[in-house]
Short mmCIF file of C-alpha atoms and ligand atoms in Angstrom, two decimals:
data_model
loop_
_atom_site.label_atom_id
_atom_site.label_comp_id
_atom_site.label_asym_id
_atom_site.label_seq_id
_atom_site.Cartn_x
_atom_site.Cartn_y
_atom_site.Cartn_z
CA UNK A 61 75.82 -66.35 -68.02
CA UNK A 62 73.85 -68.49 -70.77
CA UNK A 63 70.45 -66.24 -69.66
CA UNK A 64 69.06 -63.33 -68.93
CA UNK A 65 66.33 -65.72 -66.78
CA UNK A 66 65.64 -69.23 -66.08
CA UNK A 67 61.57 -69.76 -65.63
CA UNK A 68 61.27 -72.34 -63.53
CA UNK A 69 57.31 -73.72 -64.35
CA UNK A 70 55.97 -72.48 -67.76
CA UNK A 71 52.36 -73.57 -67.55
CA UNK A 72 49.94 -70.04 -66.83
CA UNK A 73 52.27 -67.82 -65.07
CA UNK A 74 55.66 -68.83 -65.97
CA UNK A 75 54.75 -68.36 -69.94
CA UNK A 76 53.42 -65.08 -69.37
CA UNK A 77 56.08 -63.85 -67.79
CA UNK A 78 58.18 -65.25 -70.80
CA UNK A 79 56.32 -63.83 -73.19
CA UNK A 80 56.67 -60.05 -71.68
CA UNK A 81 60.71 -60.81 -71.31
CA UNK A 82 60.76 -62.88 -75.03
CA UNK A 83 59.63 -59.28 -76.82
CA UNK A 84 62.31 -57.58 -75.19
CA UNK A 85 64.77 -59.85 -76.93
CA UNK A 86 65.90 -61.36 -73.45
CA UNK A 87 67.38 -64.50 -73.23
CA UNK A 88 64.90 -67.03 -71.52
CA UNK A 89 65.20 -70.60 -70.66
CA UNK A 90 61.83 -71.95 -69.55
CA UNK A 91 62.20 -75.41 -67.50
CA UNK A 92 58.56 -77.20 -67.12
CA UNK A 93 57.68 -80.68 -65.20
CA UNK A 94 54.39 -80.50 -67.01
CA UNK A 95 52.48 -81.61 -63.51
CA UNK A 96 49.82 -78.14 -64.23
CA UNK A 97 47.45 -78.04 -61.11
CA UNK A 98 44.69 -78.38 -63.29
CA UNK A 99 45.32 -81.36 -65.50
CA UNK A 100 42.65 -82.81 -63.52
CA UNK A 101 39.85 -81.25 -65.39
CA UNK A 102 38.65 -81.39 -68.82
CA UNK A 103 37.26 -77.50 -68.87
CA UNK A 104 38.53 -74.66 -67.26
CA UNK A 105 36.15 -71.71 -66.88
CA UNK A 106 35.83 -67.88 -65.32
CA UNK A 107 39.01 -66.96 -67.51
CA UNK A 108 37.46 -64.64 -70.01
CA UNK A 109 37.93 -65.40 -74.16
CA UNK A 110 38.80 -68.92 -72.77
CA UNK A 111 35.68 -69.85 -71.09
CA UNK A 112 34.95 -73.55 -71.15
CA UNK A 113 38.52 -74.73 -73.31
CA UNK A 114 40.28 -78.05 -72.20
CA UNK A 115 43.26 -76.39 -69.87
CA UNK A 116 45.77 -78.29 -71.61
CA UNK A 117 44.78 -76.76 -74.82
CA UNK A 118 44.92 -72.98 -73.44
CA UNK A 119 48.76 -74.08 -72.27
CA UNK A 120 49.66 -75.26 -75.55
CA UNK A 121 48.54 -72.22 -77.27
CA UNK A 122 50.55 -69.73 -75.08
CA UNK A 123 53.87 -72.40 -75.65
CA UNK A 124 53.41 -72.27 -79.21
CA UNK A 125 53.04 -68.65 -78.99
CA UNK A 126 55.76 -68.07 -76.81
CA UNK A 127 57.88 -70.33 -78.26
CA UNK A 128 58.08 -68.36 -81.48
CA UNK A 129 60.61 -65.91 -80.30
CA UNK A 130 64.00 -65.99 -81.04
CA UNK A 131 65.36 -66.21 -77.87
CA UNK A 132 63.50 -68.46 -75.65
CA UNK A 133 64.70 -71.87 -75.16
CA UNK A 134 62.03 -74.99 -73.71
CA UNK A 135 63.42 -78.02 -71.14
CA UNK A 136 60.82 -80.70 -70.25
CA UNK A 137 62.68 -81.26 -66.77
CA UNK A 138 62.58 -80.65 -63.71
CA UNK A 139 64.97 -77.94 -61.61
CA UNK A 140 65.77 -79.74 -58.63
CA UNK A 141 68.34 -76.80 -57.25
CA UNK A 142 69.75 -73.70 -57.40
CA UNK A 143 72.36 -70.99 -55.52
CA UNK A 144 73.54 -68.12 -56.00
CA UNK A 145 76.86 -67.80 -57.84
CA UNK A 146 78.63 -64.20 -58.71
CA UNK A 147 75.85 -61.82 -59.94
CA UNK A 148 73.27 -64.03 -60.77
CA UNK A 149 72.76 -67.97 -60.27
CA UNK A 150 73.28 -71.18 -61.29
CA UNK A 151 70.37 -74.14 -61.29
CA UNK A 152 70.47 -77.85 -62.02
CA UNK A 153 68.02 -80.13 -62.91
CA UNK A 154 66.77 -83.87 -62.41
CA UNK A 155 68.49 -85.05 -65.51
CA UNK A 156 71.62 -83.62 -64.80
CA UNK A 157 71.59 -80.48 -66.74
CA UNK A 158 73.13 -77.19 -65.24
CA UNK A 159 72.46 -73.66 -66.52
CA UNK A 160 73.63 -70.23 -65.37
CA UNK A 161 70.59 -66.91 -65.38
CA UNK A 162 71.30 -63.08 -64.03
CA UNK A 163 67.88 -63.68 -62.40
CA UNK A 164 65.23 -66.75 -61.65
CA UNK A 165 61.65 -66.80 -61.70
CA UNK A 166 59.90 -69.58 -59.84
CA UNK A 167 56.57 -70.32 -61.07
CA UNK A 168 56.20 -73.37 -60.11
CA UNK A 169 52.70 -73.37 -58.66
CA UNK A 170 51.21 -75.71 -55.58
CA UNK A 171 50.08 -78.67 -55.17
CA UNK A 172 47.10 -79.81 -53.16
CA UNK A 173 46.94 -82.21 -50.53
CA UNK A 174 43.34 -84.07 -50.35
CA UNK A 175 41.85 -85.36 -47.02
CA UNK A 176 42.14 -88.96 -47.01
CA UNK A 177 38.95 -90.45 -47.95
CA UNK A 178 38.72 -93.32 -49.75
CA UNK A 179 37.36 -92.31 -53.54
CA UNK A 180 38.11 -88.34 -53.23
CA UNK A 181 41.43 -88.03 -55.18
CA UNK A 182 40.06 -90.30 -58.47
CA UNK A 183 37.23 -87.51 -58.69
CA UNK A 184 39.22 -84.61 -58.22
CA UNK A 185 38.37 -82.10 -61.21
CA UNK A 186 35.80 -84.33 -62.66
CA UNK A 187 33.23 -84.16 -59.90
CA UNK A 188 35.39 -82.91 -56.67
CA UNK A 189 36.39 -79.44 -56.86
CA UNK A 190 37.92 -76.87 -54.66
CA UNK A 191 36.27 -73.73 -56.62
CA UNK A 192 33.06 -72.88 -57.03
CA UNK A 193 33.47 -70.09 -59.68
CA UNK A 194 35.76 -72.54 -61.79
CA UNK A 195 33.09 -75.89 -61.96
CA UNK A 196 30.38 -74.70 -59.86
CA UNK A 197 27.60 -73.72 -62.79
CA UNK A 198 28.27 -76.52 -65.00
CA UNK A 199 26.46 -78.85 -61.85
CA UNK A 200 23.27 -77.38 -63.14
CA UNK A 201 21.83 -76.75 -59.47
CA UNK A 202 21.74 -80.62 -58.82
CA UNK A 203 22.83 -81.93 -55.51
CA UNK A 204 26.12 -80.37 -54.03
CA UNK A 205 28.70 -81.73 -51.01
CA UNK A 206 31.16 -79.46 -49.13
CA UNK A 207 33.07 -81.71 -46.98
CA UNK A 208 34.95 -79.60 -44.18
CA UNK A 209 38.63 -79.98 -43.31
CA UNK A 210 38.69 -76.92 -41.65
CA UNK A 211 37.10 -73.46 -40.09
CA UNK A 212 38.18 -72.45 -43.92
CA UNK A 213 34.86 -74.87 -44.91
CA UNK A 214 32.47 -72.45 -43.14
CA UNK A 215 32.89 -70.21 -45.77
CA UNK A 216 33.15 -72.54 -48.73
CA UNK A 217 29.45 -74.09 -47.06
CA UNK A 218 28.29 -70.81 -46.87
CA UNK A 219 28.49 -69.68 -50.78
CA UNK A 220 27.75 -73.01 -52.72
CA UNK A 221 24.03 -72.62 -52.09
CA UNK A 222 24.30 -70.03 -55.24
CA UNK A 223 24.99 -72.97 -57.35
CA UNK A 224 22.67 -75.68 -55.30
CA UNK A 225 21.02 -77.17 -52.86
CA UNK A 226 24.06 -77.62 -50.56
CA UNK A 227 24.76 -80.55 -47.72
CA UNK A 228 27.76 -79.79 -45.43
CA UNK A 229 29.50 -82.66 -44.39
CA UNK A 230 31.56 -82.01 -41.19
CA UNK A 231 32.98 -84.63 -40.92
CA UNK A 232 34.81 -84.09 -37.35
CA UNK A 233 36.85 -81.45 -39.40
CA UNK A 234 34.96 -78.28 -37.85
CA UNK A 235 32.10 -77.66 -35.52
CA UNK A 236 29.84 -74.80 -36.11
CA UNK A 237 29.00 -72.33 -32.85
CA UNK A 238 25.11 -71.57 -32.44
CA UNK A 239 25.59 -68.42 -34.66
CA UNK A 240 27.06 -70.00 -37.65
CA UNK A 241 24.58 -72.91 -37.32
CA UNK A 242 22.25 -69.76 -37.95
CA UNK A 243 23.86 -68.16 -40.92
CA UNK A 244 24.17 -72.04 -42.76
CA UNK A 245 20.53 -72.48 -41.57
CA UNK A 246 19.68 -68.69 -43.47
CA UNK A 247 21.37 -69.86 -46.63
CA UNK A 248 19.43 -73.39 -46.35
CA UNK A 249 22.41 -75.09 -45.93
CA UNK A 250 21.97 -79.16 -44.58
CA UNK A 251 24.31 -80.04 -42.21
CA UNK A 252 25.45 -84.10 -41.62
CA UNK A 253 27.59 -84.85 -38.22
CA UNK A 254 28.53 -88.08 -38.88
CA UNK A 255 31.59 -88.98 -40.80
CA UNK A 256 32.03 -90.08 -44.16
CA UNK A 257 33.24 -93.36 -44.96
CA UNK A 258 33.90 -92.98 -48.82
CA UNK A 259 32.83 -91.25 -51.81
CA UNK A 260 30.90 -93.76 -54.70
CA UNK A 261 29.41 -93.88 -57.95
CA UNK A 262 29.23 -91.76 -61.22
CA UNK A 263 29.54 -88.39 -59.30
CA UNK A 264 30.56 -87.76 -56.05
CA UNK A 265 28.10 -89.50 -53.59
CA UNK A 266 29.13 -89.75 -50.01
CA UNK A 267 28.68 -92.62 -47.54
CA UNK A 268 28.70 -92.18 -44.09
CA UNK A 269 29.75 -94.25 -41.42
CA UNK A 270 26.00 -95.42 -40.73
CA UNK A 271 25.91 -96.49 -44.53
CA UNK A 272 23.45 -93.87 -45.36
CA UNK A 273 23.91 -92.43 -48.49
CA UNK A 274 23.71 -88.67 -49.38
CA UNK A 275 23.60 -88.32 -53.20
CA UNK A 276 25.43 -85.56 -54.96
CA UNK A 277 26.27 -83.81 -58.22
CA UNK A 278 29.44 -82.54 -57.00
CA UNK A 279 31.63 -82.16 -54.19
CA UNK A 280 33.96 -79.24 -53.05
CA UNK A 281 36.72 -79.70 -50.82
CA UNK A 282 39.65 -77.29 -49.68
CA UNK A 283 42.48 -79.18 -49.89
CA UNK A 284 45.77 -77.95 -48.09
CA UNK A 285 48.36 -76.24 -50.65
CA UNK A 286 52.26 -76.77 -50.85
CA UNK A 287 54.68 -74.51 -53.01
CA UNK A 288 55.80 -77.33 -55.56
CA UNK A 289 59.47 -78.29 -55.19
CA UNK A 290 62.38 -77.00 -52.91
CA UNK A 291 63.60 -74.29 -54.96
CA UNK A 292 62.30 -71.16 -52.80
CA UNK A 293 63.24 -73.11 -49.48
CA UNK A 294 67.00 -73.95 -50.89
CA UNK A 295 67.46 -70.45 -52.32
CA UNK A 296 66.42 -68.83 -48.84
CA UNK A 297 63.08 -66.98 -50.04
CA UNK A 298 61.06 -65.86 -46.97
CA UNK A 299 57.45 -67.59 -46.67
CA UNK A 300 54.15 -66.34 -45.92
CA UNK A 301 51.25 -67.85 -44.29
CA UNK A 302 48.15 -68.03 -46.20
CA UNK A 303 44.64 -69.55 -45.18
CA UNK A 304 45.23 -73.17 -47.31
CA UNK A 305 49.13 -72.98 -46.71
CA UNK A 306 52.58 -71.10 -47.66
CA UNK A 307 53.00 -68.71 -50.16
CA UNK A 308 56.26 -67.38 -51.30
CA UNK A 309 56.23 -63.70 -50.10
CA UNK A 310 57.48 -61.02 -52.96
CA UNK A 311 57.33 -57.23 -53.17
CA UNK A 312 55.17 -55.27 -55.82
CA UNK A 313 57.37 -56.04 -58.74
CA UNK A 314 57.45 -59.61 -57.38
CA UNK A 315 60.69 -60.29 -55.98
CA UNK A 316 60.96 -62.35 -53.54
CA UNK A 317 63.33 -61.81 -50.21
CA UNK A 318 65.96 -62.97 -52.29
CA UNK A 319 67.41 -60.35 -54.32
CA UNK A 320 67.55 -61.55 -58.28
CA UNK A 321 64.55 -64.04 -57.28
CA UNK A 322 61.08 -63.72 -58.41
CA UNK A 323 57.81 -65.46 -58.44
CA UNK A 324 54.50 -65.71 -59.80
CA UNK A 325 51.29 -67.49 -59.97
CA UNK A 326 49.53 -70.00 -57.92
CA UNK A 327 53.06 -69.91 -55.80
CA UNK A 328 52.74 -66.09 -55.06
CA UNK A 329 49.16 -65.64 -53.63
CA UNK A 330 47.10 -67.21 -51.62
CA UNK A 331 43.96 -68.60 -53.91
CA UNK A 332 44.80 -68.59 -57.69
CA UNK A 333 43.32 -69.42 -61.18
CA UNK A 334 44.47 -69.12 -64.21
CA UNK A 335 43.62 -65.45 -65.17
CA UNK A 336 45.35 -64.38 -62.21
CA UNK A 337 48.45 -66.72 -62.95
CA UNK A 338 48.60 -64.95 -66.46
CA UNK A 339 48.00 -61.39 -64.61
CA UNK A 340 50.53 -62.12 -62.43
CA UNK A 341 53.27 -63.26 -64.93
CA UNK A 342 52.28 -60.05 -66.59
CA UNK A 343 53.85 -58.06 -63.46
CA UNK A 344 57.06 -60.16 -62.27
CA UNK A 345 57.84 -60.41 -66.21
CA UNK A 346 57.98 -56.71 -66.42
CA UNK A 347 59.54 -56.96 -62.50
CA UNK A 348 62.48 -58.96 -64.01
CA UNK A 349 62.85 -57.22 -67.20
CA UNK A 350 63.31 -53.93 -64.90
CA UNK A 351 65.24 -55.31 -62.56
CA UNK A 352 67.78 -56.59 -65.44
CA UNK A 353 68.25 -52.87 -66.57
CA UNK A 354 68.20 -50.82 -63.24
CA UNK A 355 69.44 -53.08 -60.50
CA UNK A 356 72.71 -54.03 -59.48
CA UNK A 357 72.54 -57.31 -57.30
P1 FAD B 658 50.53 -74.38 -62.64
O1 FAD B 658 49.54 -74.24 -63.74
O2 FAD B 658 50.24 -75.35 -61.56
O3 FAD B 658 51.92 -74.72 -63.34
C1 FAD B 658 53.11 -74.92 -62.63
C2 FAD B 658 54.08 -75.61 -63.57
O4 FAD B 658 55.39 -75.62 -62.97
C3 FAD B 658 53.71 -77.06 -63.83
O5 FAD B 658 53.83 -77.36 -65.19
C4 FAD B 658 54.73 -77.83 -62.98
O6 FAD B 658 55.04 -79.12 -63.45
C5 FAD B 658 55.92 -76.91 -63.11
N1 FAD B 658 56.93 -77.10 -62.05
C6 FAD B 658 56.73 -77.22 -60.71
N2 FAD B 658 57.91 -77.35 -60.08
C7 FAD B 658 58.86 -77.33 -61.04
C8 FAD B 658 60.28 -77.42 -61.02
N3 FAD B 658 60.95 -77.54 -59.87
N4 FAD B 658 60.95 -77.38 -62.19
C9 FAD B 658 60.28 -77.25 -63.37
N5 FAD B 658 58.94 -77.14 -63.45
C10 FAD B 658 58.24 -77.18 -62.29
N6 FAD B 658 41.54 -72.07 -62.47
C11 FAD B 658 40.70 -71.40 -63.30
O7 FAD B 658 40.88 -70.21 -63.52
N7 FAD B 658 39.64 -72.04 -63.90
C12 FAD B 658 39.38 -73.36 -63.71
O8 FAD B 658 38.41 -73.90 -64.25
C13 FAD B 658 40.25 -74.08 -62.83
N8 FAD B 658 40.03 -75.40 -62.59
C14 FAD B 658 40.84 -76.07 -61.73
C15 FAD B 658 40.59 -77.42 -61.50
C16 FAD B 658 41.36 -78.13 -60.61
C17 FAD B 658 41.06 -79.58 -60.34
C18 FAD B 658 42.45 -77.49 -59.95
C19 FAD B 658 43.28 -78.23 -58.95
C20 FAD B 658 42.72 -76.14 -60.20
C21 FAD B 658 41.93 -75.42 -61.09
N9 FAD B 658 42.17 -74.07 -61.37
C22 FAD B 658 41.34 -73.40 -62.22
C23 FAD B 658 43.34 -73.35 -60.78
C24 FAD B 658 44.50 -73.30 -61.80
O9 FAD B 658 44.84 -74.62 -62.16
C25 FAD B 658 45.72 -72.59 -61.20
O10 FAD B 658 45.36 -71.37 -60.58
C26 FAD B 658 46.76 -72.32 -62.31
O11 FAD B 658 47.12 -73.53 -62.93
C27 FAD B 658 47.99 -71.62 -61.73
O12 FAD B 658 48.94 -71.44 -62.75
P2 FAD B 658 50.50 -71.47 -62.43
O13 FAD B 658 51.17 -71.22 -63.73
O14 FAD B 658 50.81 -70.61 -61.27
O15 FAD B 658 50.80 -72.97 -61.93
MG1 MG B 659 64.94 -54.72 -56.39
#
């Protein structure tokens, strides 16, 4: 076997797990596509001592970190497969490159799928968010959108009003019953019927279909998540239904329904950030590391 574990993802999660399996002296190879979920934004906030740095920044602090170890090996790549072979696995990757692990860890995060309206996905993480906590304070209490793709929105409509006067754009995604018109009507909440045709100008202002124009600060949306990649599909990991999408389902050490698989992250739960992704790695490092010294696969 050339490793003790091949990370597959090392932004948050996947470096913190390294980090707890690199001062054990294991053998790690971390593999990275460098697409992090949040490259979008400039700041990332709510994860504390690293309130307000550039995300990229906070990534390229735990790599150098991590990547002082003796045993820990980087690939820019991407793993495009793997299966299992004897007592632990083999993976290959989009340029060609194959490499043998006792165990994998997939922390290879989601991506989000945006609604499709024209002039959303150019402002996503400047000024169209999907989490209040993360970009809602730096708005200042100006002007904020939630644009509903589903029941989900409700929810989302219902808290912004804590970090401004909030408009809730339906959009023919959801349809409030007389009781939840009452609870957004409690929490001052506006609510628009008709569509919207686009989002314009500096922020995030939204047309509607009538040509009216409701300006805004900011804009949250809850986009639909996908597990990045194939890996957990091809290696036969069980799934588990969360309310933006699939998550990969894993145990309390977190491995997955495949023994000698683990996961972590964004990919493991069902809302993330980047303290939990680091809190998480924390656990399925320590999961692996265990599982390389007391079980037999
Ligand atoms: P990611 O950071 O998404 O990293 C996954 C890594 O795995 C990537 O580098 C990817 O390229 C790689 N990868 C995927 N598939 C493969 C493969 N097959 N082979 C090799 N590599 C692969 N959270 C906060 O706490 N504060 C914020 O302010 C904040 N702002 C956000 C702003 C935006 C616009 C978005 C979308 C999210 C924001 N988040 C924020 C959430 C945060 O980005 C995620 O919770 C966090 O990045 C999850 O970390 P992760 O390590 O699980 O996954
Ligand atoms: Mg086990």
């Amino acid at each position: 076997m050339d490793y003790d574990v091949i990370i597959a993802g090392g932004s948050y999660a996947g470096l913190s797990a390294g980090l707890q399996l690199a001062r054990a002296r294991r053998r790690v190879l971390v593999i990275d596509a460098g697409q992090r979920r949040n490259r979008f934004a400039a700041t990332s906030h709510g994860f504390l001592g690293q309130d307000g740095r550039a995300p990229g920044d906070i990534a390229e602090d735990a790599r150098r970190q991590f990547m002082a170890y003796p045993t820990v090996q980087w690939l820019a790549d991407c793993a495009v497969s793997a299966r299992k072979e004897g007592d632990g696995f083999s993976l290959e990757t989009a340029g060609g490159q194959c490499y043998s692990a006792r165990r994998l860890l997939l922390a290879t995060g989601v991506t989000d799928e945006l609604p499709a309206v024209q002039g959303l996905a150019e402002r996503w993480g400047t000024s169209v968010f999907h989490c209040p906590y993360c970009h809602g304070y730096e708005l200042e209490q100006g002007p904020i959108g939630v644009l509903a793709t589903s029941q989900m929105s409700l929810h989302h409509a219902l808290m912004l009003p804590d970090w401004g006067p909030t408009t809730f754009l339906l959009n023919g995604a959801f349809e409030p019953d007389p009781e939840q018109r009452a609870s957004l009507e409690r929490r001052g909440v506006t609510l628009v019927s008709q569509r919207v045709r686009r989002i314009e100008g500096e922020r995030a202002d939204a047309v509607l279909v009538d040509g009216r124009v409701v300006a805004l600060d900011g804009l949250f949306v809850l986009p639909r998540t996908r597990v990045a990649g194939t890996l957990a599909a091809t290696l036969g990991c069980d799934f588990e239904d969360g309310p933006l999408g699939v998550f990969i389902q894993s145990d309390m050490t977190r491995e997955t329904s495949v023994p000698g698989v683990f996961v972590c992250g964004d990919a493991a739960m069902p809302f993330g950030s980047v303290a939990l992704a680091v809190g998480d790695g924390v656990r399925a490092g320590s999961g692996v590391h265990r599982s390389l010294i007391f079980d037999t696969h």
